[in-house]
Amino acid sequence: MIEMFNSSIGKKLVMSITGLFLMVFLLVHLTVNMLLLVGDGEVFNRAAHFMASNPAIKVIEPLLAIGFVFHIIYATYLTIKNQRTRPIGYSKTTSNGLSTWSSKNMFILGTTIFIFLIIHLANFFWKLKFGTVETITYGSDTMPNAYALVSGLFISYWWYDLLYVIGAIFLGLHLSHGFWAAFQTLGWNGTKWLKRLEVLAYVYAIIIGTGFSIIPIYFLLFK
């Protein structure tokens, strides 16, 4: 078993599985975040409170997050290891001959996304979990006012909006290659499936990149 994961195929399999964790995590995260655009914040606050307090979500979300973090760490490890042995990173060549800017620069994109992720966690997740965030009451339910925290940052700091949009674009570029590459590694590499996966990869990447970009732009221009 250990020998398999030390092989080239095993390494790609680990990257594919953890990459799928990343894609699911981002889709769930985006779905909740898009509620920021609905109403005066109650819908988003209730959704965020549900995600933070529901027992099932408390189990699922950390698992997705762990897969996300492991993907980043393992990708960094493989890239550094490959650079020491040869000048070609793990994601620069593909068995189907496809070569895009994204596929050649996955490590650069991933590193940029990781830096953005740290800033994002420091401003939102850390403050919600460990900081002093004002609470708000809806009927008999009292919860952290996550909407005020998020909207306040986007409204007050245009440079953070720009950073957020750049991070979303880089994330979309990263996913445009990672999406179909993950499924290809898992065996969906026939000619018919490859063309479909390429289309789905671009659609998914556009949804994620555009979705996360819309949020700061909305608060910057309309709030």
XYZ file of C-alpha atoms in Angstrom:
223
model
C 0.000 0.000 0.000
C 2.800 2.437 0.945
C 4.688 1.576 -2.235
C 1.619 2.409 -4.299
C 1.394 5.922 -2.824
C 5.110 6.407 -3.422
C 4.576 5.676 -7.106
C 3.739 8.293 -9.722
C 0.203 6.931 -10.108
C -0.300 6.858 -6.344
C 0.783 10.477 -5.972
C -1.587 11.568 -8.719
C -4.385 9.587 -7.070
C -3.838 11.372 -3.747
C -3.819 14.750 -5.499
C -7.014 13.879 -7.363
C -8.957 12.712 -4.305
C -7.895 15.654 -2.146
C -8.579 17.953 -5.107
C -12.149 16.670 -5.202
C -12.453 17.545 -1.499
C -11.325 21.047 -2.431
C -13.926 21.358 -5.193
C -16.791 20.195 -2.976
C -15.655 22.481 -0.145
C -15.547 25.493 -2.466
C -18.959 24.777 -3.956
C -20.575 24.545 -0.511
C -18.717 27.651 0.664
C -19.777 29.646 -2.403
C -23.419 28.572 -2.035
C -23.532 29.949 1.504
C -21.597 33.099 0.609
C -23.952 33.967 -2.251
C -26.642 34.463 0.400
C -24.797 37.695 1.244
C -26.557 39.150 -1.780
C -30.024 38.264 -0.453
C -31.950 40.719 1.723
C -30.458 42.616 4.636
C -28.267 39.841 6.000
C -30.715 37.675 7.928
C -30.637 34.817 5.415
C -26.827 34.758 5.388
C -26.570 35.014 9.177
C -28.991 32.140 9.663
C -27.153 30.014 7.084
C -23.774 30.782 8.643
C -25.137 30.011 12.105
C -26.597 26.734 10.849
C -23.255 25.750 9.295
C -21.480 26.536 12.562
C -23.933 24.818 14.904
C -25.391 21.837 13.023
C -23.806 18.567 14.304
C -23.635 16.944 10.863
C -22.052 20.011 9.303
C -19.567 20.169 12.177
C -18.336 16.723 11.101
C -18.482 17.176 7.330
C -16.976 20.652 7.106
C -13.736 19.818 8.966
C -13.267 16.714 6.802
C -13.604 18.801 3.652
C -11.286 21.426 5.091
C -8.689 18.790 6.044
C -8.792 17.426 2.489
C -8.369 20.990 1.229
C -5.356 21.714 3.453
C -3.750 18.332 2.743
C -4.094 18.977 -0.987
C -2.163 22.238 -0.641
C 0.568 20.754 1.554
C 0.981 17.612 -0.562
C 1.090 19.625 -3.791
C 3.829 21.803 -2.319
C 5.785 18.726 -1.219
C 5.538 17.086 -4.659
C 6.501 20.263 -6.494
C 9.584 20.868 -4.364
C 10.583 17.207 -4.652
C 10.129 17.206 -8.437
C 12.073 20.432 -8.853
C 15.019 18.829 -7.072
C 15.025 15.849 -9.400
C 13.935 17.457 -12.671
C 12.868 20.893 -13.911
C 9.270 19.774 -14.605
C 6.585 19.985 -11.913
C 4.024 17.283 -11.359
C 1.247 19.111 -13.205
C 3.114 20.573 -16.177
C 2.597 17.671 -18.523
C -0.442 15.546 -19.104
C -0.893 12.162 -20.673
C -3.425 13.471 -23.186
C -1.046 16.089 -24.560
C -3.096 19.042 -23.369
C -1.005 21.974 -22.229
C -2.428 25.244 -20.917
C -1.014 28.164 -18.954
C -2.894 26.915 -15.905
C -1.501 23.385 -16.163
C 2.049 24.759 -16.473
C 1.692 27.086 -13.491
C -0.360 25.104 -10.995
C 2.180 25.608 -8.218
C 2.313 29.388 -8.733
C -1.481 29.552 -8.759
C -1.708 27.285 -5.725
C 0.822 29.345 -3.761
C -1.031 32.577 -4.534
C -4.332 30.995 -3.518
C -2.781 29.738 -0.285
C -1.565 33.246 0.638
C -5.033 34.602 -0.137
C -6.572 31.831 1.976
C -4.491 32.818 5.002
C -5.636 36.444 4.687
C -9.229 35.307 4.226
C -9.154 33.058 7.298
C -7.587 35.793 9.428
C -10.291 38.287 8.487
C -13.357 36.048 8.645
C -13.000 32.559 10.096
C -10.649 33.496 12.933
C -12.733 36.503 13.989
C -15.956 34.495 13.933
C -14.479 31.605 15.898
C -12.198 33.389 18.332
C -12.738 37.140 17.965
C -15.341 39.486 19.343
C -18.120 39.684 16.765
C -21.326 41.494 17.578
C -24.451 39.385 17.867
C -27.864 39.945 16.348
C -31.284 38.588 17.316
C -34.010 37.371 14.974
C -37.110 36.517 16.994
C -35.840 34.188 19.711
C -32.609 33.294 17.911
C -29.369 35.088 18.766
C -26.315 34.559 16.602
C -23.068 36.239 15.476
C -23.641 39.000 12.934
C -21.413 37.471 10.270
C -23.062 39.642 7.631
C -21.877 42.842 9.327
C -18.344 41.473 9.578
C -18.130 40.495 5.914
C -19.972 43.456 4.420
C -18.094 45.933 6.607
C -14.739 44.730 5.317
C -15.822 44.787 1.668
C -17.420 48.225 1.959
C -14.570 49.850 3.859
C -11.488 48.524 2.057
C -11.475 48.677 -1.746
C -7.990 47.127 -1.868
C -9.308 44.023 -0.126
C -12.059 43.782 -2.734
C -9.384 43.874 -5.429
C -7.341 41.242 -3.623
C -10.433 39.061 -3.252
C -11.270 39.317 -6.970
C -7.686 38.481 -7.978
C -7.735 35.501 -5.611
C -11.034 34.315 -7.128
C -9.664 34.597 -10.675
C -6.522 32.667 -9.775
C -8.674 30.058 -8.060
C -10.768 29.680 -11.208
C -7.635 29.243 -13.336
C -6.300 26.633 -10.923
C -9.577 24.713 -10.995
C -9.907 24.874 -14.790
C -7.025 22.396 -14.977
C -7.465 20.586 -11.667
C -11.094 19.614 -12.295
C -10.642 17.474 -15.387
C -7.173 16.300 -14.329
C -8.647 14.816 -11.126
C -11.311 12.847 -12.971
C -8.834 11.799 -15.650
C -6.576 10.297 -12.991
C -9.552 8.401 -11.562
C -10.099 6.725 -14.936
C -12.417 9.036 -16.874
C -9.836 9.563 -19.589
C -11.554 8.282 -22.702
C -11.843 10.647 -25.663
C -15.599 11.101 -25.162
C -15.309 11.741 -21.427
C -12.266 13.996 -21.756
C -14.079 16.480 -23.992
C -17.038 16.571 -21.616
C -14.784 17.003 -18.593
C -12.967 19.885 -20.261
C -16.279 21.688 -20.758
C -17.428 20.917 -17.200
C -14.066 22.067 -15.865
C -14.388 25.474 -17.507
C -18.021 25.821 -16.435
C -17.140 24.925 -12.838
C -14.116 27.252 -12.834
C -16.199 30.144 -14.190
C -18.910 29.559 -11.583
C -16.396 29.535 -8.718
C -14.265 32.421 -10.000
C -17.206 34.619 -10.973
C -19.263 33.740 -7.919
C -16.579 34.711 -5.425
C -15.748 37.862 -7.462
C -19.332 39.118 -7.545
C -19.592 39.356 -3.746
C -16.949 42.068 -3.082
C -17.921 43.940 -6.265
C -21.550 44.008 -5.101
C -20.671 45.561 -1.736
C -18.157 47.976 -3.270
C -20.575 49.339 -5.859
C -24.020 49.006 -4.352
C -23.619 49.333 -0.575
